[in-house]
Amino acid sequence: MAASLQSAVFLSNRIDPHRRLFASPARSLPGTKGSILVVRSDGRISGRLSGRNLITNAVAVECCFTKADTPTSSTDSKPGHELLLFEALREGLEEEMDRDPRVCVMGEDVGHYGGSYKVTKGLAPKYGDLRVLDTPIAENSFTGMGIGAAMTGLRPVIEGMNMGFLLLAYNQISNNCGMLHYTSGGQFKIPVVIRGPGGVGRQLGAEHSQRLESYFQSIPGLQMVACSTPYNAKGLMKAAIRSDNPVVLFEHVLLYNLKERIPDEEYVLCLEEAEMVRPGEHVTILTYSRMRYHVMQAAKTLVNKGYDPEVIDIRSLKPFDLYTIGNSVKKTHRVLIVEECMRTGGIGSSLRAAIIDNFWDYLDAPIMCLSSQDVPTPYAGTLEEWTVVQPAQIVAAVEQLCQ
Amino acid sequence: MVTTPVLLLLTTVVTIRPFADSSLHSSMAASAVVRRLSSAPLHDHRLLRPFSTTGSESTITVETSVPFTGHKIDPPSRSVETTPFELLSFFRDMSLMRRMEIAADSLYKSKLIRGFCHLYDGQESIAIGLEAAITKKDAIITAYRDHCIYLGRGGTLVESFAELMGRRAGCSKGKGGSMHFYKKESGFFGGHGIVGAQVPLGCGLAFAQKYLKEGTVSFALYGDGAANQGQLFEALNISALWDLPAILVCENNHYGMGTAEWRSSKSPAYYKRGDYVPGLKVDGMDVLAVKQASKFAKEYALKNGPIILEMDTYRYHGHSMSDPGSTYRTRDEISGVRQERDPIERIRKLLLSHEIATVSDLKDIEKEVRKEVEEAIAQAKENLMPDPSELFTNVYVKGFGVEVSGNASDVSFGADRKEVKAILP
């Protein structure tokens, strides 16, 4: 008890009241994902976000340490609550809508139906039709409307029922959302969040299995994040809503039913930060969204074979967290990128270029990039399986890298 | 009747006082008005905002050139109330806009303005008439033919010319250009290059106004070319569904770039295109008709939801400066419209026929306006180009990534194009 209070004091000393407090998973405790709140170990706050001071989180940190926090304790005394990823998204959304009356949600079937993936279930009865808006099937215009509303100070959360439908709104997202802050000389800010499920699902067909990260990544002015666990889904959703920049939050169709225990206390994650999933020594594996789970599956096999992979979930697709990635490359000297994007012009290719530009001297081997095949996703199950990267391929790639 | 000598007018500096406390005879009042208008400090190149009611001054009732035509709505009356002060300010403001556009034409030809430059001369009455009916809290959003609307919303000449020439004193710091004029404080939301994309934005502005219960309306201006965009109908559907205070104004100048209206639209009755949304057809070259229609539309939209206004207007220049404007229409047509329907001439005739000002008064106003524009151009020309570091500012709010901060380890590229390597411990 004394020890944990001491660490609480240590951490609260680290909390500079003039800097914003961020929570991130503990770097050196891979097993206790999501059960504690910590300030980043080097005290660094990324970005120049100034001003707002989440003092309540500081109190929460101390509360957290006074609870019994050992893995062997029973479920009742474990801090936090268990929920599924879509519920975590909804929790984040609801907390932000409670906190700021300017937050509204618009999308197809988000209101009375409750959301096609139940992310907005229960919000319409609670907040009314003006804050949870059922739109007609008109992505171009309701995305434009969300952006127009954001120009005046509202903070809309625009949902695309499937990320692929947002291609219809590409003009609005690229020209108006991304560029207005610049072309108006800083007069307007567009604090929208554009979110929706994407990625390859279970035999959904080519048009409903699109990965739009690669199309949006060169839009200047846009920020992109991809969530992968309930913990980071809620944190990123909150951070995205609070951010004054337009943020595209990529969710994955197959990850909505992931269950995890997340803290009861309020927490907001840093949008530009990557997550250390598993520290290691031999090779850095960079991944995001669903591929994180394929990588972790492969990691089990790799550990059995004697390798020690370091797995980083990059989370922030634009801009990349080159700080975390660089530190990892400096340690391991080998990089493998595993992504669900297409090979051509995907996130992996940009990441590869960024690593080569910045960390060339630290590399002992060429960077390998495993991405989906450059084909429209087929319907047949076996073919679809081979479109995306499978754990066996990851294992083979690591073995090749580490020769 | 007889106004005071011209020379005296130009050398008198009179501070602008509220007009309501004047009890002068109307012609003396008019002369006071002319004096006030001409003696606005020359460095203040700001457009005068016409006041719709001015207390004790006599009102004049004018009939619009043609009656309004309504679609699923009873059109407003043809008789418009106005005052001499308002008419004079219309004249001055429209002359200012006309002069600015012509000056922009010559600046473009002397390669000080590059890229795309879309001129609004011929259509000034829409900008002015709209402003006469609304407040700065109402929102206006338009496409790329935005220079005059920017002036109407309170932008200055220097800011306009500086932005057109890409200087740092421009309204968007030189980073937007001709098609991206914005003025947040006075509810002017731009300034958009892609045809039709501003209409959903405009409906979004109306949504925010309804959400925040502001009691104001949004005007989304678009052209006859954009009227065929699908997103317009999508936005109209949503606005009608949610009863948003959105007013869609189609500035029908009968040519969408180089294609005439009858060649691009099966149904050129744009005010009827809304189908379930009522519409009004207005003579856009008659500033008083525009004022009446805008007032009417604002009252309607606040209660009932969207309405479409079709402004029948004409542009003398081509679509942009790269378009001579004569390959798809005859010069006779252009000069015909100029003779018969020019908005400034119409106001001039009104002022002369109601004996509010003499020919020489109006000529003096035009001379003064010309001088103002020339001074603004000179001032804008002296202004510097933006600093190279401005390339990277305003990409993100509270920047990171591309913006260089004190902390070099956070960025990968600096503003001087040298790669800043991430500094690791």
PDB file of C-alpha atoms in Angstrom, chain A residues 44 48-49 101-104 106 130-131 133-136 138 140-142 144-145 147-149 151-152 154 171-172 175-176 180-189 221-223 244-245 272 318-319 322-323 326-327 330 357-359, chain B residues 171-173 175-176 180 182-185 188-189 192 194 197 200-201 203-205 207-208 210-212 231 234-235 237-238 241-242 244 390-391 393-401 403 405 409-410 412 419-425:
ATOM      1  CA  ARG A  44       6.637  14.094 -22.724  1.00  0.00           C
ATOM      2  CA  ARG A  48       1.539  21.616 -28.673  1.00  0.00           C
ATOM      3  CA  LEU A  49      -1.880  21.255 -27.133  1.00  0.00           C
ATOM      4  CA  PRO A 101     -23.652  20.286 -25.990  1.00  0.00           C
ATOM      5  CA  ARG A 102     -22.201  21.105 -29.373  1.00  0.00           C
ATOM      6  CA  VAL A 103     -21.359  17.491 -30.139  1.00  0.00           C
ATOM      7  CA  CYS A 104     -23.890  15.898 -32.452  1.00  0.00           C
ATOM      8  CA  MET A 106     -25.160  12.373 -38.002  1.00  0.00           C
ATOM      9  CA  LEU A 130     -31.535  17.237 -33.271  1.00  0.00           C
ATOM     10  CA  ARG A 131     -28.385  15.827 -31.731  1.00  0.00           C
ATOM     11  CA  LEU A 133     -29.596  12.824 -36.699  1.00  0.00           C
ATOM     12  CA  ASP A 134     -30.890  10.197 -39.049  1.00  0.00           C
ATOM     13  CA  THR A 135     -29.856  11.327 -42.480  1.00  0.00           C
ATOM     14  CA  PRO A 136     -31.123  10.149 -45.817  1.00  0.00           C
ATOM     15  CA  ALA A 138     -26.799  11.150 -49.232  1.00  0.00           C
ATOM     16  CA  ASN A 140     -21.927  13.786 -50.151  1.00  0.00           C
ATOM     17  CA  SER A 141     -24.390  16.256 -48.782  1.00  0.00           C
ATOM     18  CA  PHE A 142     -24.577  15.200 -45.178  1.00  0.00           C
ATOM     19  CA  GLY A 144     -20.843  18.618 -46.458  1.00  0.00           C
ATOM     20  CA  MET A 145     -23.510  19.665 -43.988  1.00  0.00           C
ATOM     21  CA  ILE A 147     -18.514  20.375 -42.306  1.00  0.00           C
ATOM     22  CA  GLY A 148     -20.627  23.481 -42.761  1.00  0.00           C
ATOM     23  CA  ALA A 149     -21.971  23.060 -39.242  1.00  0.00           C
ATOM     24  CA  MET A 151     -17.432  25.938 -39.554  1.00  0.00           C
ATOM     25  CA  THR A 152     -19.790  27.701 -37.174  1.00  0.00           C
ATOM     26  CA  LEU A 154     -20.596  22.675 -33.781  1.00  0.00           C
ATOM     27  CA  ASN A 171     -14.798  15.881 -52.466  1.00  0.00           C
ATOM     28  CA  GLN A 172     -16.210  17.293 -49.274  1.00  0.00           C
ATOM     29  CA  ASN A 175     -11.528  19.995 -50.308  1.00  0.00           C
ATOM     30  CA  ASN A 176     -13.671  21.367 -47.582  1.00  0.00           C
ATOM     31  CA  LEU A 180     -10.675  25.096 -45.252  1.00  0.00           C
ATOM     32  CA  HIS A 181      -8.482  25.887 -42.312  1.00  0.00           C
ATOM     33  CA  TYR A 182      -5.619  26.621 -44.665  1.00  0.00           C
ATOM     34  CA  THR A 183      -7.396  28.413 -47.498  1.00  0.00           C
ATOM     35  CA  SER A 184      -9.207  30.684 -45.078  1.00  0.00           C
ATOM     36  CA  GLY A 185      -5.904  31.695 -43.512  1.00  0.00           C
ATOM     37  CA  GLY A 186      -6.832  30.071 -40.206  1.00  0.00           C
ATOM     38  CA  GLN A 187     -10.255  31.669 -39.825  1.00  0.00           C
ATOM     39  CA  PHE A 188     -12.268  28.485 -39.756  1.00  0.00           C
ATOM     40  CA  LYS A 189     -11.533  25.294 -37.942  1.00  0.00           C
ATOM     41  CA  GLY A 221      -5.117  18.977 -42.934  1.00  0.00           C
ATOM     42  CA  LEU A 222      -6.704  15.674 -42.033  1.00  0.00           C
ATOM     43  CA  GLN A 223      -5.728  13.474 -39.143  1.00  0.00           C
ATOM     44  CA  ASP A 244     -10.016  20.937 -33.243  1.00  0.00           C
ATOM     45  CA  ASN A 245      -8.774  19.242 -36.373  1.00  0.00           C
ATOM     46  CA  GLU A 272      -0.691  11.090 -32.411  1.00  0.00           C
ATOM     47  CA  LYS A 318      -1.485  10.417 -40.105  1.00  0.00           C
ATOM     48  CA  PRO A 319       0.870  11.704 -38.794  1.00  0.00           C
ATOM     49  CA  LEU A 322       7.978   8.522 -35.561  1.00  0.00           C
ATOM     50  CA  TYR A 323       9.224   9.007 -32.052  1.00  0.00           C
ATOM     51  CA  GLY A 326      12.219   5.415 -34.147  1.00  0.00           C
ATOM     52  CA  ASN A 327      13.046   4.326 -30.638  1.00  0.00           C
ATOM     53  CA  LYS A 330      17.005   1.951 -32.822  1.00  0.00           C
ATOM     54  CA  ASP A 357      14.205   8.802 -44.592  1.00  0.00           C
ATOM     55  CA  ASN A 358      14.627   9.147 -40.881  1.00  0.00           C
ATOM     56  CA  PHE A 359      16.221   6.014 -39.551  1.00  0.00           C
TER      57      PHE A 359
ATOM     58  CA  CYS B 171      -8.129  38.065 -46.220  1.00  0.00           C
ATOM     59  CA  SER B 172      -6.812  34.507 -46.302  1.00  0.00           C
ATOM     60  CA  LYS B 173      -3.195  35.559 -45.836  1.00  0.00           C
ATOM     61  CA  LYS B 175      -3.040  31.327 -49.254  1.00  0.00           C
ATOM     62  CA  GLY B 176      -6.519  31.129 -50.664  1.00  0.00           C
ATOM     63  CA  HIS B 180     -11.194  31.503 -51.301  1.00  0.00           C
ATOM     64  CA  TYR B 182     -13.678  34.314 -46.193  1.00  0.00           C
ATOM     65  CA  LYS B 183     -14.724  36.594 -43.383  1.00  0.00           C
ATOM     66  CA  LYS B 184     -15.720  34.723 -40.302  1.00  0.00           C
ATOM     67  CA  GLU B 185     -16.723  37.714 -38.152  1.00  0.00           C
ATOM     68  CA  PHE B 188     -19.147  35.056 -44.904  1.00  0.00           C
ATOM     69  CA  PHE B 189     -18.211  31.428 -45.373  1.00  0.00           C
ATOM     70  CA  HIS B 192     -15.347  27.604 -52.860  1.00  0.00           C
ATOM     71  CA  ILE B 194     -15.696  23.098 -56.639  1.00  0.00           C
ATOM     72  CA  ALA B 197     -19.935  21.782 -53.049  1.00  0.00           C
ATOM     73  CA  PRO B 200     -24.377  21.207 -48.601  1.00  0.00           C
ATOM     74  CA  LEU B 201     -22.044  23.406 -46.556  1.00  0.00           C
ATOM     75  CA  CYS B 203     -27.324  23.753 -45.435  1.00  0.00           C
ATOM     76  CA  GLY B 204     -24.931  22.739 -42.688  1.00  0.00           C
ATOM     77  CA  LEU B 205     -24.656  26.369 -41.660  1.00  0.00           C
ATOM     78  CA  PHE B 207     -28.428  23.356 -39.421  1.00  0.00           C
ATOM     79  CA  ALA B 208     -26.024  24.917 -36.947  1.00  0.00           C
ATOM     80  CA  LYS B 210     -31.189  25.943 -35.970  1.00  0.00           C
ATOM     81  CA  TYR B 211     -29.231  23.836 -33.481  1.00  0.00           C
ATOM     82  CA  LEU B 212     -27.907  26.882 -31.666  1.00  0.00           C
ATOM     83  CA  GLN B 231     -25.598  17.196 -53.943  1.00  0.00           C
ATOM     84  CA  GLU B 234     -29.621  15.898 -51.535  1.00  0.00           C
ATOM     85  CA  ALA B 235     -29.039  18.944 -49.381  1.00  0.00           C
ATOM     86  CA  ASN B 237     -34.126  17.180 -49.276  1.00  0.00           C
ATOM     87  CA  ILE B 238     -32.396  17.128 -45.905  1.00  0.00           C
ATOM     88  CA  LEU B 241     -36.941  17.310 -43.956  1.00  0.00           C
ATOM     89  CA  TRP B 242     -35.429  19.016 -40.940  1.00  0.00           C
ATOM     90  CA  LEU B 244     -33.631  24.208 -41.767  1.00  0.00           C
ATOM     91  CA  GLU B 390       3.513  30.392 -43.845  1.00  0.00           C
ATOM     92  CA  LEU B 391       3.639  27.397 -46.164  1.00  0.00           C
ATOM     93  CA  THR B 393       1.038  27.192 -40.880  1.00  0.00           C
ATOM     94  CA  ASN B 394      -2.684  26.632 -40.598  1.00  0.00           C
ATOM     95  CA  VAL B 395      -2.538  23.111 -41.954  1.00  0.00           C
ATOM     96  CA  TYR B 396      -3.653  21.852 -38.600  1.00  0.00           C
ATOM     97  CA  VAL B 397      -5.090  23.722 -35.678  1.00  0.00           C
ATOM     98  CA  LYS B 398      -2.537  23.895 -32.846  1.00  0.00           C
ATOM     99  CA  GLY B 399      -0.147  22.383 -35.266  1.00  0.00           C
ATOM    100  CA  PHE B 400       2.013  19.407 -35.096  1.00  0.00           C
ATOM    101  CA  GLY B 401       3.535  17.274 -37.755  1.00  0.00           C
ATOM    102  CA  GLU B 403       4.556  22.763 -38.229  1.00  0.00           C
ATOM    103  CA  SER B 405       7.872  23.826 -33.016  1.00  0.00           C
ATOM    104  CA  SER B 409      12.117  15.711 -32.230  1.00  0.00           C
ATOM    105  CA  ASP B 410       8.418  15.928 -32.936  1.00  0.00           C
ATOM    106  CA  SER B 412      10.223  15.150 -39.607  1.00  0.00           C
ATOM    107  CA  GLU B 419      14.706  17.109 -42.905  1.00  0.00           C
ATOM    108  CA  VAL B 420      14.780  17.303 -39.189  1.00  0.00           C
ATOM    109  CA  LYS B 421      15.745  13.852 -38.072  1.00  0.00           C
ATOM    110  CA  ALA B 422      13.816  12.572 -35.149  1.00  0.00           C
ATOM    111  CA  ILE B 423      16.198  12.966 -32.254  1.00  0.00           C
ATOM    112  CA  LEU B 424      16.177   9.879 -30.133  1.00  0.00           C
ATOM    113  CA  PRO B 425      17.542   9.575 -26.638  1.00  0.00           C
TER     114      PRO B 425
END
